[in-house]
Amino acid sequence: MDCLFCEIASGAIPSYKVYEDERALAFLDINPLAKGHTLVIPKMHGGTILDLPEDEVTHLFRAVQKTTARVKEIIKPDGFTLGVNHEIGQAVPHLHVHIIPRWHGDSGINIHDIVRAGSDTSVEEVAQLFG
Ligand code: AMP
Ligand code: ZN
């Protein structure tokens, strides 16, 4: 398959490994947004969390937890922003979770500032859609 992150998962393309187990791999982002910026991927190909079996997603998020602990131990940031570009803004169509170390005063924004579209439907009306 012609997928960059499948090739990284198989080792065909090299990466700087941060964490690995039988179903997930974490490696340093080649174009880091901050020191220690790391990506965590499932070894199984899937574009988004909706394209993978449930246990693969469960395992991926366990790997995210372990990787975050590892990055915290080595890089010692003040905190993190964790995120997924899920179709929108997603350059590589193989699911990956960004672990971005953050520092007080690093001029980064928080998740509330990523999307400012607002909603023209009240929360109560949206809640009714879910039944
Ligand atoms: P996204 O926009 O969420 O799809 O992010 C894709 C990320 O993959 C970007 O942050 C890139 O810097 C990163 N990236 C692309 N190619 C590589 C590579 N060969 N090794 C590590 N990271 C990569
Ligand atoms: Zn892939």
mmCIF file with all atom_site columns, C-alpha atoms and ligand atoms in Angstrom:
data_model
loop_
_atom_site.group_PDB
_atom_site.id
_atom_site.type_symbol
_atom_site.label_atom_id
_atom_site.label_alt_id
_atom_site.label_comp_id
_atom_site.label_asym_id
_atom_site.label_entity_id
_atom_site.label_seq_id
_atom_site.pdbx_PDB_ins_code
_atom_site.Cartn_x
_atom_site.Cartn_y
_atom_site.Cartn_z
_atom_site.occupancy
_atom_site.B_iso_or_equiv
_atom_site.pdbx_formal_charge
_atom_site.auth_seq_id
_atom_site.auth_comp_id
_atom_site.auth_asym_id
_atom_site.auth_atom_id
_atom_site.pdbx_PDB_model_num
ATOM   1   C  CA  . MET A 1 1   ? 0.000   0.000  0.000  1.00 0.00 ? 1   MET A CA  1
ATOM   2   C  CA  . ASP A 1 2   ? 1.200   3.485  -0.849 1.00 0.00 ? 2   ASP A CA  1
ATOM   3   C  CA  . CYS A 1 3   ? 0.928   4.998  2.628  1.00 0.00 ? 3   CYS A CA  1
ATOM   4   C  CA  . LEU A 1 4   ? 3.749   6.931  4.298  1.00 0.00 ? 4   LEU A CA  1
ATOM   5   C  CA  . PHE A 1 5   ? 2.832   5.908  7.848  1.00 0.00 ? 5   PHE A CA  1
ATOM   6   C  CA  . CYS A 1 6   ? 2.328   2.230  6.874  1.00 0.00 ? 6   CYS A CA  1
ATOM   7   C  CA  . GLU A 1 7   ? 5.870   2.366  5.533  1.00 0.00 ? 7   GLU A CA  1
ATOM   8   C  CA  . ILE A 1 8   ? 7.106   3.926  8.770  1.00 0.00 ? 8   ILE A CA  1
ATOM   9   C  CA  . ALA A 1 9   ? 5.192   1.277  10.772 1.00 0.00 ? 9   ALA A CA  1
ATOM   10  C  CA  . SER A 1 10  ? 6.861   -1.503 8.765  1.00 0.00 ? 10  SER A CA  1
ATOM   11  C  CA  . GLY A 1 11  ? 10.307  0.086  9.069  1.00 0.00 ? 11  GLY A CA  1
ATOM   12  C  CA  . ALA A 1 12  ? 10.618  0.561  5.295  1.00 0.00 ? 12  ALA A CA  1
ATOM   13  C  CA  . ILE A 1 13  ? 10.953  4.294  5.980  1.00 0.00 ? 13  ILE A CA  1
ATOM   14  C  CA  . PRO A 1 14  ? 13.064  5.132  9.048  1.00 0.00 ? 14  PRO A CA  1
ATOM   15  C  CA  . SER A 1 15  ? 11.790  7.122  12.003 1.00 0.00 ? 15  SER A CA  1
ATOM   16  C  CA  . TYR A 1 16  ? 13.031  8.244  15.398 1.00 0.00 ? 16  TYR A CA  1
ATOM   17  C  CA  . LYS A 1 17  ? 11.169  5.822  17.648 1.00 0.00 ? 17  LYS A CA  1
ATOM   18  C  CA  . VAL A 1 18  ? 9.790   6.979  21.012 1.00 0.00 ? 18  VAL A CA  1
ATOM   19  C  CA  . TYR A 1 19  ? 7.595   3.973  21.866 1.00 0.00 ? 19  TYR A CA  1
ATOM   20  C  CA  . GLU A 1 20  ? 6.612   0.725  20.169 1.00 0.00 ? 20  GLU A CA  1
ATOM   21  C  CA  . ASP A 1 21  ? 4.513   -2.313 20.931 1.00 0.00 ? 21  ASP A CA  1
ATOM   22  C  CA  . GLU A 1 22  ? 2.962   -4.979 18.736 1.00 0.00 ? 22  GLU A CA  1
ATOM   23  C  CA  . ARG A 1 23  ? 0.117   -2.758 17.525 1.00 0.00 ? 23  ARG A CA  1
ATOM   24  C  CA  . ALA A 1 24  ? 1.277   0.844  17.840 1.00 0.00 ? 24  ALA A CA  1
ATOM   25  C  CA  . LEU A 1 25  ? 4.326   2.982  17.088 1.00 0.00 ? 25  LEU A CA  1
ATOM   26  C  CA  . ALA A 1 26  ? 5.279   6.447  18.319 1.00 0.00 ? 26  ALA A CA  1
ATOM   27  C  CA  . PHE A 1 27  ? 7.954   8.478  16.570 1.00 0.00 ? 27  PHE A CA  1
ATOM   28  C  CA  . LEU A 1 28  ? 9.229   12.040 16.464 1.00 0.00 ? 28  LEU A CA  1
ATOM   29  C  CA  . ASP A 1 29  ? 7.469   14.365 14.023 1.00 0.00 ? 29  ASP A CA  1
ATOM   30  C  CA  . ILE A 1 30  ? 9.958   15.296 11.298 1.00 0.00 ? 30  ILE A CA  1
ATOM   31  C  CA  . ASN A 1 31  ? 8.746   18.910 11.332 1.00 0.00 ? 31  ASN A CA  1
ATOM   32  C  CA  . PRO A 1 32  ? 8.201   19.516 15.058 1.00 0.00 ? 32  PRO A CA  1
ATOM   33  C  CA  . LEU A 1 33  ? 5.837   22.180 16.355 1.00 0.00 ? 33  LEU A CA  1
ATOM   34  C  CA  . ALA A 1 34  ? 7.685   21.971 19.673 1.00 0.00 ? 34  ALA A CA  1
ATOM   35  C  CA  . LYS A 1 35  ? 10.635  20.071 21.132 1.00 0.00 ? 35  LYS A CA  1
ATOM   36  C  CA  . GLY A 1 36  ? 9.628   16.423 21.448 1.00 0.00 ? 36  GLY A CA  1
ATOM   37  C  CA  . HIS A 1 37  ? 6.555   16.648 19.151 1.00 0.00 ? 37  HIS A CA  1
ATOM   38  C  CA  . THR A 1 38  ? 5.599   12.999 18.711 1.00 0.00 ? 38  THR A CA  1
ATOM   39  C  CA  . LEU A 1 39  ? 3.093   11.092 16.564 1.00 0.00 ? 39  LEU A CA  1
ATOM   40  C  CA  . VAL A 1 40  ? 1.414   7.878  17.692 1.00 0.00 ? 40  VAL A CA  1
ATOM   41  C  CA  . ILE A 1 41  ? -0.001  5.563  15.018 1.00 0.00 ? 41  ILE A CA  1
ATOM   42  C  CA  . PRO A 1 42  ? -1.712  2.198  14.880 1.00 0.00 ? 42  PRO A CA  1
ATOM   43  C  CA  . LYS A 1 43  ? 0.318   -0.261 12.823 1.00 0.00 ? 43  LYS A CA  1
ATOM   44  C  CA  . MET A 1 44  ? -2.919  -1.265 11.103 1.00 0.00 ? 44  MET A CA  1
ATOM   45  C  CA  . HIS A 1 45  ? -3.894  1.116  8.327  1.00 0.00 ? 45  HIS A CA  1
ATOM   46  C  CA  . GLY A 1 46  ? -6.976  3.233  8.889  1.00 0.00 ? 46  GLY A CA  1
ATOM   47  C  CA  . GLY A 1 47  ? -7.614  6.844  8.016  1.00 0.00 ? 47  GLY A CA  1
ATOM   48  C  CA  . THR A 1 48  ? -9.583  7.822  11.104 1.00 0.00 ? 48  THR A CA  1
ATOM   49  C  CA  . ILE A 1 49  ? -10.853 6.316  14.369 1.00 0.00 ? 49  ILE A CA  1
ATOM   50  C  CA  . LEU A 1 50  ? -14.018 5.373  12.440 1.00 0.00 ? 50  LEU A CA  1
ATOM   51  C  CA  . ASP A 1 51  ? -12.075 3.184  10.016 1.00 0.00 ? 51  ASP A CA  1
ATOM   52  C  CA  . LEU A 1 52  ? -10.481 0.872  12.580 1.00 0.00 ? 52  LEU A CA  1
ATOM   53  C  CA  . PRO A 1 53  ? -11.785 -1.964 14.771 1.00 0.00 ? 53  PRO A CA  1
ATOM   54  C  CA  . GLU A 1 54  ? -12.703 -0.857 18.293 1.00 0.00 ? 54  GLU A CA  1
ATOM   55  C  CA  . ASP A 1 55  ? -9.854  -2.744 19.978 1.00 0.00 ? 55  ASP A CA  1
ATOM   56  C  CA  . GLU A 1 56  ? -7.295  -1.085 17.698 1.00 0.00 ? 56  GLU A CA  1
ATOM   57  C  CA  . VAL A 1 57  ? -8.545  2.327  18.814 1.00 0.00 ? 57  VAL A CA  1
ATOM   58  C  CA  . THR A 1 58  ? -8.490  1.209  22.453 1.00 0.00 ? 58  THR A CA  1
ATOM   59  C  CA  . HIS A 1 59  ? -4.937  0.003  22.058 1.00 0.00 ? 59  HIS A CA  1
ATOM   60  C  CA  . LEU A 1 60  ? -3.899  3.202  20.268 1.00 0.00 ? 60  LEU A CA  1
ATOM   61  C  CA  . PHE A 1 61  ? -5.085  5.371  23.128 1.00 0.00 ? 61  PHE A CA  1
ATOM   62  C  CA  . ARG A 1 62  ? -3.266  3.197  25.647 1.00 0.00 ? 62  ARG A CA  1
ATOM   63  C  CA  . ALA A 1 63  ? -0.160  3.774  23.525 1.00 0.00 ? 63  ALA A CA  1
ATOM   64  C  CA  . VAL A 1 64  ? -0.872  7.517  23.563 1.00 0.00 ? 64  VAL A CA  1
ATOM   65  C  CA  . GLN A 1 65  ? -0.921  7.388  27.375 1.00 0.00 ? 65  GLN A CA  1
ATOM   66  C  CA  . LYS A 1 66  ? 2.362   5.470  27.563 1.00 0.00 ? 66  LYS A CA  1
ATOM   67  C  CA  . THR A 1 67  ? 4.014   7.724  24.996 1.00 0.00 ? 67  THR A CA  1
ATOM   68  C  CA  . THR A 1 68  ? 2.861   10.885 26.755 1.00 0.00 ? 68  THR A CA  1
ATOM   69  C  CA  . ALA A 1 69  ? 4.372   9.572  29.991 1.00 0.00 ? 69  ALA A CA  1
ATOM   70  C  CA  . ARG A 1 70  ? 7.632   8.838  28.170 1.00 0.00 ? 70  ARG A CA  1
ATOM   71  C  CA  . VAL A 1 71  ? 7.800   12.275 26.530 1.00 0.00 ? 71  VAL A CA  1
ATOM   72  C  CA  . LYS A 1 72  ? 7.001   13.911 29.875 1.00 0.00 ? 72  LYS A CA  1
ATOM   73  C  CA  . GLU A 1 73  ? 9.831   11.995 31.527 1.00 0.00 ? 73  GLU A CA  1
ATOM   74  C  CA  . ILE A 1 74  ? 12.425  12.828 28.848 1.00 0.00 ? 74  ILE A CA  1
ATOM   75  C  CA  . ILE A 1 75  ? 11.430  16.315 27.631 1.00 0.00 ? 75  ILE A CA  1
ATOM   76  C  CA  . LYS A 1 76  ? 9.883   17.633 30.884 1.00 0.00 ? 76  LYS A CA  1
ATOM   77  C  CA  . PRO A 1 77  ? 7.377   20.114 29.399 1.00 0.00 ? 77  PRO A CA  1
ATOM   78  C  CA  . ASP A 1 78  ? 4.863   22.027 31.527 1.00 0.00 ? 78  ASP A CA  1
ATOM   79  C  CA  . GLY A 1 79  ? 1.999   20.211 29.787 1.00 0.00 ? 79  GLY A CA  1
ATOM   80  C  CA  . PHE A 1 80  ? 0.743   18.962 26.431 1.00 0.00 ? 80  PHE A CA  1
ATOM   81  C  CA  . THR A 1 81  ? -1.698  19.587 23.667 1.00 0.00 ? 81  THR A CA  1
ATOM   82  C  CA  . LEU A 1 82  ? -2.936  16.259 22.307 1.00 0.00 ? 82  LEU A CA  1
ATOM   83  C  CA  . GLY A 1 83  ? -4.802  16.268 19.029 1.00 0.00 ? 83  GLY A CA  1
ATOM   84  C  CA  . VAL A 1 84  ? -5.983  14.541 15.893 1.00 0.00 ? 84  VAL A CA  1
ATOM   85  C  CA  . ASN A 1 85  ? -6.586  16.160 12.532 1.00 0.00 ? 85  ASN A CA  1
ATOM   86  C  CA  . HIS A 1 86  ? -9.539  13.965 11.609 1.00 0.00 ? 86  HIS A CA  1
ATOM   87  C  CA  . GLU A 1 87  ? -10.062 14.340 7.831  1.00 0.00 ? 87  GLU A CA  1
ATOM   88  C  CA  . ILE A 1 88  ? -10.111 18.155 8.088  1.00 0.00 ? 88  ILE A CA  1
ATOM   89  C  CA  . GLY A 1 89  ? -6.512  19.374 8.115  1.00 0.00 ? 89  GLY A CA  1
ATOM   90  C  CA  . GLN A 1 90  ? -5.207  15.816 7.891  1.00 0.00 ? 90  GLN A CA  1
ATOM   91  C  CA  . ALA A 1 91  ? -2.224  15.656 5.543  1.00 0.00 ? 91  ALA A CA  1
ATOM   92  C  CA  . VAL A 1 92  ? -1.392  11.971 6.062  1.00 0.00 ? 92  VAL A CA  1
ATOM   93  C  CA  . PRO A 1 93  ? -4.454  9.705  5.650  1.00 0.00 ? 93  PRO A CA  1
ATOM   94  C  CA  . HIS A 1 94  ? -3.320  7.191  8.283  1.00 0.00 ? 94  HIS A CA  1
ATOM   95  C  CA  . LEU A 1 95  ? -4.664  7.919  11.775 1.00 0.00 ? 95  LEU A CA  1
ATOM   96  C  CA  . HIS A 1 96  ? -2.114  9.622  14.023 1.00 0.00 ? 96  HIS A CA  1
ATOM   97  C  CA  . VAL A 1 97  ? -2.332  11.355 17.379 1.00 0.00 ? 97  VAL A CA  1
ATOM   98  C  CA  . HIS A 1 98  ? -0.137  14.413 17.859 1.00 0.00 ? 98  HIS A CA  1
ATOM   99  C  CA  . ILE A 1 99  ? 1.538   14.716 21.262 1.00 0.00 ? 99  ILE A CA  1
ATOM   100 C  CA  . ILE A 1 100 ? 2.776   18.304 21.413 1.00 0.00 ? 100 ILE A CA  1
ATOM   101 C  CA  . PRO A 1 101 ? 4.764   19.346 24.487 1.00 0.00 ? 101 PRO A CA  1
ATOM   102 C  CA  . ARG A 1 102 ? 3.767   22.759 25.818 1.00 0.00 ? 102 ARG A CA  1
ATOM   103 C  CA  . TRP A 1 103 ? 5.430   25.304 28.062 1.00 0.00 ? 103 TRP A CA  1
ATOM   104 C  CA  . HIS A 1 104 ? 3.979   28.236 29.963 1.00 0.00 ? 104 HIS A CA  1
ATOM   105 C  CA  . GLY A 1 105 ? 4.441   31.311 27.761 1.00 0.00 ? 105 GLY A CA  1
ATOM   106 C  CA  . ASP A 1 106 ? 5.130   29.327 24.569 1.00 0.00 ? 106 ASP A CA  1
ATOM   107 C  CA  . SER A 1 107 ? 2.595   31.548 22.695 1.00 0.00 ? 107 SER A CA  1
ATOM   108 C  CA  . GLY A 1 108 ? 0.621   28.511 21.580 1.00 0.00 ? 108 GLY A CA  1
ATOM   109 C  CA  . ILE A 1 109 ? -3.166  28.560 21.673 1.00 0.00 ? 109 ILE A CA  1
ATOM   110 C  CA  . ASN A 1 110 ? -5.426  26.093 23.401 1.00 0.00 ? 110 ASN A CA  1
ATOM   111 C  CA  . ILE A 1 111 ? -8.065  23.864 21.866 1.00 0.00 ? 111 ILE A CA  1
ATOM   112 C  CA  . HIS A 1 112 ? -10.840 26.452 22.319 1.00 0.00 ? 112 HIS A CA  1
ATOM   113 C  CA  . ASP A 1 113 ? -9.100  28.714 19.820 1.00 0.00 ? 113 ASP A CA  1
ATOM   114 C  CA  . ILE A 1 114 ? -8.742  26.134 17.038 1.00 0.00 ? 114 ILE A CA  1
ATOM   115 C  CA  . VAL A 1 115 ? -12.385 26.380 15.945 1.00 0.00 ? 115 VAL A CA  1
ATOM   116 C  CA  . ARG A 1 116 ? -14.440 29.545 16.385 1.00 0.00 ? 116 ARG A CA  1
ATOM   117 C  CA  . ALA A 1 117 ? -17.360 28.802 14.083 1.00 0.00 ? 117 ALA A CA  1
ATOM   118 C  CA  . GLY A 1 118 ? -19.876 28.657 16.930 1.00 0.00 ? 118 GLY A CA  1
ATOM   119 C  CA  . SER A 1 119 ? -23.230 26.915 16.618 1.00 0.00 ? 119 SER A CA  1
ATOM   120 C  CA  . ASP A 1 120 ? -26.449 28.394 15.236 1.00 0.00 ? 120 ASP A CA  1
ATOM   121 C  CA  . THR A 1 121 ? -28.376 25.637 17.025 1.00 0.00 ? 121 THR A CA  1
ATOM   122 C  CA  . SER A 1 122 ? -28.869 25.635 20.795 1.00 0.00 ? 122 SER A CA  1
ATOM   123 C  CA  . VAL A 1 123 ? -27.281 22.931 22.892 1.00 0.00 ? 123 VAL A CA  1
ATOM   124 C  CA  . GLU A 1 124 ? -30.794 21.785 23.893 1.00 0.00 ? 124 GLU A CA  1
ATOM   125 C  CA  . GLU A 1 125 ? -31.809 21.318 20.248 1.00 0.00 ? 125 GLU A CA  1
ATOM   126 C  CA  . VAL A 1 126 ? -28.618 19.475 19.440 1.00 0.00 ? 126 VAL A CA  1
ATOM   127 C  CA  . ALA A 1 127 ? -29.146 17.246 22.477 1.00 0.00 ? 127 ALA A CA  1
ATOM   128 C  CA  . GLN A 1 128 ? -32.571 16.294 21.055 1.00 0.00 ? 128 GLN A CA  1
ATOM   129 C  CA  . LEU A 1 129 ? -30.875 15.100 17.857 1.00 0.00 ? 129 LEU A CA  1
ATOM   130 C  CA  . PHE A 1 130 ? -29.121 12.470 19.952 1.00 0.00 ? 130 PHE A CA  1
ATOM   131 C  CA  . GLY A 1 131 ? -32.437 11.294 21.371 1.00 0.00 ? 131 GLY A CA  1
HETATM 132 P  P1  . AMP B 2 .   ? -1.364  15.916 9.878  1.00 0.00 ? 1   AMP B P1  1
HETATM 133 O  O1  . AMP B 2 .   ? -1.439  17.256 9.259  1.00 0.00 ? 1   AMP B O1  1
HETATM 134 O  O2  . AMP B 2 .   ? -2.140  15.805 11.158 1.00 0.00 ? 1   AMP B O2  1
HETATM 135 O  O3  . AMP B 2 .   ? -1.710  14.813 8.894  1.00 0.00 ? 1   AMP B O3  1
HETATM 136 O  O4  . AMP B 2 .   ? 0.150   15.712 10.323 1.00 0.00 ? 1   AMP B O4  1
HETATM 137 C  C1  . AMP B 2 .   ? 1.076   14.973 9.616  1.00 0.00 ? 1   AMP B C1  1
HETATM 138 C  C2  . AMP B 2 .   ? 2.387   15.126 10.341 1.00 0.00 ? 1   AMP B C2  1
HETATM 139 O  O5  . AMP B 2 .   ? 3.289   14.143 9.834  1.00 0.00 ? 1   AMP B O5  1
HETATM 140 C  C3  . AMP B 2 .   ? 3.053   16.485 10.165 1.00 0.00 ? 1   AMP B C3  1
HETATM 141 O  O6  . AMP B 2 .   ? 3.217   17.090 11.442 1.00 0.00 ? 1   AMP B O6  1
HETATM 142 C  C4  . AMP B 2 .   ? 4.395   16.149 9.517  1.00 0.00 ? 1   AMP B C4  1
HETATM 143 O  O7  . AMP B 2 .   ? 5.445   16.956 9.990  1.00 0.00 ? 1   AMP B O7  1
HETATM 144 C  C5  . AMP B 2 .   ? 4.591   14.689 9.908  1.00 0.00 ? 1   AMP B C5  1
HETATM 145 N  N1  . AMP B 2 .   ? 5.428   13.907 9.012  1.00 0.00 ? 1   AMP B N1  1
HETATM 146 C  C6  . AMP B 2 .   ? 5.350   13.844 7.669  1.00 0.00 ? 1   AMP B C6  1
HETATM 147 N  N2  . AMP B 2 .   ? 6.278   12.972 7.181  1.00 0.00 ? 1   AMP B N2  1
HETATM 148 C  C7  . AMP B 2 .   ? 6.933   12.491 8.260  1.00 0.00 ? 1   AMP B C7  1
HETATM 149 C  C8  . AMP B 2 .   ? 8.012   11.565 8.433  1.00 0.00 ? 1   AMP B C8  1
HETATM 150 N  N3  . AMP B 2 .   ? 8.593   10.956 7.385  1.00 0.00 ? 1   AMP B N3  1
HETATM 151 N  N4  . AMP B 2 .   ? 8.448   11.289 9.694  1.00 0.00 ? 1   AMP B N4  1
HETATM 152 C  C9  . AMP B 2 .   ? 7.879   11.910 10.746 1.00 0.00 ? 1   AMP B C9  1
HETATM 153 N  N5  . AMP B 2 .   ? 6.861   12.786 10.649 1.00 0.00 ? 1   AMP B N5  1
HETATM 154 C  C10 . AMP B 2 .   ? 6.398   13.077 9.430  1.00 0.00 ? 1   AMP B C10 1
HETATM 155 ZN ZN  . ZN  B 3 .   ? -1.312  3.522  6.316  1.00 0.00 ? 2   ZN  B ZN  1
#
